[in-house]
Amino acid sequence: KVAVEVLDHLERLALVDFRDTEGIERLQNAIQFADQLHEVNTDGVEPMDSVLEDRCLYLREDDVTEGNCTKELLKNAREKVEEYFVAPPGNIPLPKLEEQEIVLQGS
């Protein structure tokens, strides 16, 4: 079972609607699948800082070669406020906690 508070938090982070029973079942199946990682024996395995620990990573210089193109970039925006992109376009309205509790009780 997924707590209502966790469901609300995940919806806000992922911008995914879990209001129906199919969405809740899909989330529960994903959690069960990920829980299989707890069965892996990791005794004696040191945590990694990077998947490329055995290679030297070279960083490029961060030189600004172009700029001052705000107006040109904002032409690509579907929706904007002042000089800012509004994202994501078509965001789903999130239900109130009471509505989520009703859906969760039915699953």
JSON list of C-alpha atoms in Angstrom, two decimals:
[
{"chain": "A", "resi": 1, "resn": "LYS", "atom": "CA", "xyz": [0.00, 0.00, 0.00]},
{"chain": "A", "resi": 2, "resn": "VAL", "atom": "CA", "xyz": [1.11, 3.54, -0.76]},
{"chain": "A", "resi": 3, "resn": "ALA", "atom": "CA", "xyz": [0.35, 6.22, 1.82]},
{"chain": "A", "resi": 4, "resn": "VAL", "atom": "CA", "xyz": [-1.71, 9.19, 0.67]},
{"chain": "A", "resi": 5, "resn": "GLU", "atom": "CA", "xyz": [1.07, 11.60, 1.63]},
{"chain": "A", "resi": 6, "resn": "VAL", "atom": "CA", "xyz": [3.64, 9.65, -0.42]},
{"chain": "A", "resi": 7, "resn": "LEU", "atom": "CA", "xyz": [1.25, 9.52, -3.37]},
{"chain": "A", "resi": 8, "resn": "ASP", "atom": "CA", "xyz": [0.68, 13.27, -3.19]},
{"chain": "A", "resi": 9, "resn": "HIS", "atom": "CA", "xyz": [4.43, 13.90, -3.01]},
{"chain": "A", "resi": 10, "resn": "LEU", "atom": "CA", "xyz": [5.16, 11.62, -5.99]},
{"chain": "A", "resi": 11, "resn": "GLU", "atom": "CA", "xyz": [2.45, 13.29, -8.07]},
{"chain": "A", "resi": 12, "resn": "ARG", "atom": "CA", "xyz": [3.91, 16.69, -7.40]},
{"chain": "A", "resi": 13, "resn": "LEU", "atom": "CA", "xyz": [7.46, 15.54, -8.22]},
{"chain": "A", "resi": 14, "resn": "ALA", "atom": "CA", "xyz": [6.61, 13.53, -11.32]},
{"chain": "A", "resi": 15, "resn": "LEU", "atom": "CA", "xyz": [3.57, 15.53, -12.50]},
{"chain": "A", "resi": 16, "resn": "VAL", "atom": "CA", "xyz": [1.82, 12.21, -13.04]},
{"chain": "A", "resi": 17, "resn": "ASP", "atom": "CA", "xyz": [-1.80, 11.60, -12.18]},
{"chain": "A", "resi": 18, "resn": "PHE", "atom": "CA", "xyz": [-2.31, 8.57, -9.90]},
{"chain": "A", "resi": 19, "resn": "ARG", "atom": "CA", "xyz": [-6.00, 9.25, -9.22]},
{"chain": "A", "resi": 20, "resn": "ASP", "atom": "CA", "xyz": [-7.36, 6.08, -10.80]},
{"chain": "A", "resi": 21, "resn": "THR", "atom": "CA", "xyz": [-6.86, 2.51, -9.63]},
{"chain": "A", "resi": 22, "resn": "GLU", "atom": "CA", "xyz": [-4.80, 1.64, -12.72]},
{"chain": "A", "resi": 23, "resn": "GLY", "atom": "CA", "xyz": [-2.28, 4.39, -11.88]},
{"chain": "A", "resi": 24, "resn": "ILE", "atom": "CA", "xyz": [-2.04, 3.21, -8.27]},
{"chain": "A", "resi": 25, "resn": "GLU", "atom": "CA", "xyz": [-1.59, -0.43, -9.37]},
{"chain": "A", "resi": 26, "resn": "ARG", "atom": "CA", "xyz": [1.14, 0.59, -11.80]},
{"chain": "A", "resi": 27, "resn": "LEU", "atom": "CA", "xyz": [2.94, 2.50, -9.03]},
{"chain": "A", "resi": 28, "resn": "GLN", "atom": "CA", "xyz": [2.65, -0.43, -6.61]},
{"chain": "A", "resi": 29, "resn": "ASN", "atom": "CA", "xyz": [4.03, -2.81, -9.24]},
{"chain": "A", "resi": 30, "resn": "ALA", "atom": "CA", "xyz": [6.96, -0.48, -9.87]},
{"chain": "A", "resi": 31, "resn": "ILE", "atom": "CA", "xyz": [7.71, -0.35, -6.14]},
{"chain": "A", "resi": 32, "resn": "GLN", "atom": "CA", "xyz": [7.56, -4.15, -5.87]},
{"chain": "A", "resi": 33, "resn": "PHE", "atom": "CA", "xyz": [9.92, -4.45, -8.83]},
{"chain": "A", "resi": 34, "resn": "ALA", "atom": "CA", "xyz": [12.39, -1.97, -7.30]},
{"chain": "A", "resi": 35, "resn": "ASP", "atom": "CA", "xyz": [12.20, -3.73, -3.92]},
{"chain": "A", "resi": 36, "resn": "GLN", "atom": "CA", "xyz": [13.96, -6.70, -5.51]},
{"chain": "A", "resi": 37, "resn": "LEU", "atom": "CA", "xyz": [17.19, -4.67, -5.22]},
{"chain": "A", "resi": 38, "resn": "HIS", "atom": "CA", "xyz": [17.06, -5.22, -1.45]},
{"chain": "A", "resi": 39, "resn": "GLU", "atom": "CA", "xyz": [17.62, -8.94, -2.07]},
{"chain": "A", "resi": 40, "resn": "VAL", "atom": "CA", "xyz": [21.02, -8.34, -3.72]},
{"chain": "A", "resi": 41, "resn": "ASN", "atom": "CA", "xyz": [23.95, -9.09, -1.40]},
{"chain": "A", "resi": 42, "resn": "THR", "atom": "CA", "xyz": [26.17, -6.00, -1.34]},
{"chain": "A", "resi": 43, "resn": "ASP", "atom": "CA", "xyz": [28.42, -7.03, 1.57]},
{"chain": "A", "resi": 44, "resn": "GLY", "atom": "CA", "xyz": [31.97, -5.86, 0.95]},
{"chain": "A", "resi": 45, "resn": "VAL", "atom": "CA", "xyz": [31.01, -3.69, -2.03]},
{"chain": "A", "resi": 46, "resn": "GLU", "atom": "CA", "xyz": [32.27, -0.13, -1.74]},
{"chain": "A", "resi": 47, "resn": "PRO", "atom": "CA", "xyz": [29.91, 2.63, -2.92]},
{"chain": "A", "resi": 48, "resn": "MET", "atom": "CA", "xyz": [30.93, 4.25, -6.19]},
{"chain": "A", "resi": 49, "resn": "ASP", "atom": "CA", "xyz": [31.28, 7.97, -6.79]},
{"chain": "A", "resi": 50, "resn": "SER", "atom": "CA", "xyz": [30.85, 7.48, -10.52]},
{"chain": "A", "resi": 51, "resn": "VAL", "atom": "CA", "xyz": [30.27, 4.66, -12.96]},
{"chain": "A", "resi": 52, "resn": "LEU", "atom": "CA", "xyz": [33.46, 5.82, -14.68]},
{"chain": "A", "resi": 53, "resn": "GLU", "atom": "CA", "xyz": [35.82, 5.52, -11.69]},
{"chain": "A", "resi": 54, "resn": "ASP", "atom": "CA", "xyz": [38.48, 3.78, -13.75]},
{"chain": "A", "resi": 55, "resn": "ARG", "atom": "CA", "xyz": [38.69, 6.60, -16.32]},
{"chain": "A", "resi": 56, "resn": "CYS", "atom": "CA", "xyz": [39.92, 10.15, -16.16]},
{"chain": "A", "resi": 57, "resn": "LEU", "atom": "CA", "xyz": [37.17, 12.60, -17.04]},
{"chain": "A", "resi": 58, "resn": "TYR", "atom": "CA", "xyz": [38.35, 15.74, -18.75]},
{"chain": "A", "resi": 59, "resn": "LEU", "atom": "CA", "xyz": [36.26, 18.84, -18.39]},
{"chain": "A", "resi": 60, "resn": "ARG", "atom": "CA", "xyz": [36.07, 21.45, -21.10]},
{"chain": "A", "resi": 61, "resn": "GLU", "atom": "CA", "xyz": [36.47, 25.11, -20.43]},
{"chain": "A", "resi": 62, "resn": "ASP", "atom": "CA", "xyz": [33.15, 26.84, -19.88]},
{"chain": "A", "resi": 63, "resn": "ASP", "atom": "CA", "xyz": [33.63, 29.64, -22.38]},
{"chain": "A", "resi": 64, "resn": "VAL", "atom": "CA", "xyz": [30.60, 31.66, -23.40]},
{"chain": "A", "resi": 65, "resn": "THR", "atom": "CA", "xyz": [30.73, 32.00, -27.18]},
{"chain": "A", "resi": 66, "resn": "GLU", "atom": "CA", "xyz": [27.22, 33.26, -27.85]},
{"chain": "A", "resi": 67, "resn": "GLY", "atom": "CA", "xyz": [24.68, 35.15, -25.87]},
{"chain": "A", "resi": 68, "resn": "ASN", "atom": "CA", "xyz": [22.20, 37.93, -25.62]},
{"chain": "A", "resi": 69, "resn": "CYS", "atom": "CA", "xyz": [19.57, 35.89, -27.52]},
{"chain": "A", "resi": 70, "resn": "THR", "atom": "CA", "xyz": [16.74, 35.88, -24.98]},
{"chain": "A", "resi": 71, "resn": "LYS", "atom": "CA", "xyz": [14.11, 37.14, -27.41]},
{"chain": "A", "resi": 72, "resn": "GLU", "atom": "CA", "xyz": [15.06, 34.52, -30.01]},
{"chain": "A", "resi": 73, "resn": "LEU", "atom": "CA", "xyz": [14.90, 31.70, -27.46]},
{"chain": "A", "resi": 74, "resn": "LEU", "atom": "CA", "xyz": [11.56, 32.81, -26.05]},
{"chain": "A", "resi": 75, "resn": "LYS", "atom": "CA", "xyz": [10.04, 32.56, -29.53]},
{"chain": "A", "resi": 76, "resn": "ASN", "atom": "CA", "xyz": [10.19, 28.77, -29.01]},
{"chain": "A", "resi": 77, "resn": "ALA", "atom": "CA", "xyz": [8.14, 28.93, -25.80]},
{"chain": "A", "resi": 78, "resn": "ARG", "atom": "CA", "xyz": [4.59, 27.66, -25.97]},
{"chain": "A", "resi": 79, "resn": "GLU", "atom": "CA", "xyz": [3.79, 29.80, -22.96]},
{"chain": "A", "resi": 80, "resn": "LYS", "atom": "CA", "xyz": [5.82, 32.46, -21.18]},
{"chain": "A", "resi": 81, "resn": "VAL", "atom": "CA", "xyz": [5.50, 34.99, -18.39]},
{"chain": "A", "resi": 82, "resn": "GLU", "atom": "CA", "xyz": [7.67, 38.08, -18.70]},
{"chain": "A", "resi": 83, "resn": "GLU", "atom": "CA", "xyz": [11.05, 36.59, -19.77]},
{"chain": "A", "resi": 84, "resn": "TYR", "atom": "CA", "xyz": [10.50, 33.08, -18.34]},
{"chain": "A", "resi": 85, "resn": "PHE", "atom": "CA", "xyz": [9.34, 29.80, -19.84]},
{"chain": "A", "resi": 86, "resn": "VAL", "atom": "CA", "xyz": [6.19, 28.36, -18.24]},
{"chain": "A", "resi": 87, "resn": "ALA", "atom": "CA", "xyz": [6.75, 24.62, -17.92]},
{"chain": "A", "resi": 88, "resn": "PRO", "atom": "CA", "xyz": [5.45, 22.03, -18.26]},
{"chain": "A", "resi": 89, "resn": "PRO", "atom": "CA", "xyz": [2.76, 23.13, -20.68]},
{"chain": "A", "resi": 90, "resn": "GLY", "atom": "CA", "xyz": [-0.56, 21.41, -20.07]},
{"chain": "A", "resi": 91, "resn": "ASN", "atom": "CA", "xyz": [0.25, 20.50, -16.47]},
{"chain": "A", "resi": 92, "resn": "ILE", "atom": "CA", "xyz": [-2.33, 18.24, -14.86]},
{"chain": "A", "resi": 93, "resn": "PRO", "atom": "CA", "xyz": [-4.37, 19.58, -11.94]},
{"chain": "A", "resi": 94, "resn": "LEU", "atom": "CA", "xyz": [-3.54, 17.63, -8.81]},
{"chain": "A", "resi": 95, "resn": "PRO", "atom": "CA", "xyz": [-6.45, 16.31, -6.74]},
{"chain": "A", "resi": 96, "resn": "LYS", "atom": "CA", "xyz": [-7.06, 17.20, -3.14]},
{"chain": "A", "resi": 97, "resn": "LEU", "atom": "CA", "xyz": [-5.97, 14.72, -0.47]},
{"chain": "A", "resi": 98, "resn": "GLU", "atom": "CA", "xyz": [-9.58, 13.78, 0.27]},
{"chain": "A", "resi": 99, "resn": "GLU", "atom": "CA", "xyz": [-10.12, 12.68, -3.35]},
{"chain": "A", "resi": 100, "resn": "GLN", "atom": "CA", "xyz": [-6.94, 10.57, -3.25]},
{"chain": "A", "resi": 101, "resn": "GLU", "atom": "CA", "xyz": [-8.04, 8.81, -0.08]},
{"chain": "A", "resi": 102, "resn": "ILE", "atom": "CA", "xyz": [-11.28, 7.73, -1.78]},
{"chain": "A", "resi": 103, "resn": "VAL", "atom": "CA", "xyz": [-9.37, 6.26, -4.75]},
{"chain": "A", "resi": 104, "resn": "LEU", "atom": "CA", "xyz": [-6.84, 4.55, -2.47]},
{"chain": "A", "resi": 105, "resn": "GLN", "atom": "CA", "xyz": [-9.57, 2.93, -0.39]},
{"chain": "A", "resi": 106, "resn": "GLY", "atom": "CA", "xyz": [-11.06, 1.42, -3.54]},
{"chain": "A", "resi": 107, "resn": "SER", "atom": "CA", "xyz": [-7.77, -0.26, -4.56]}
]
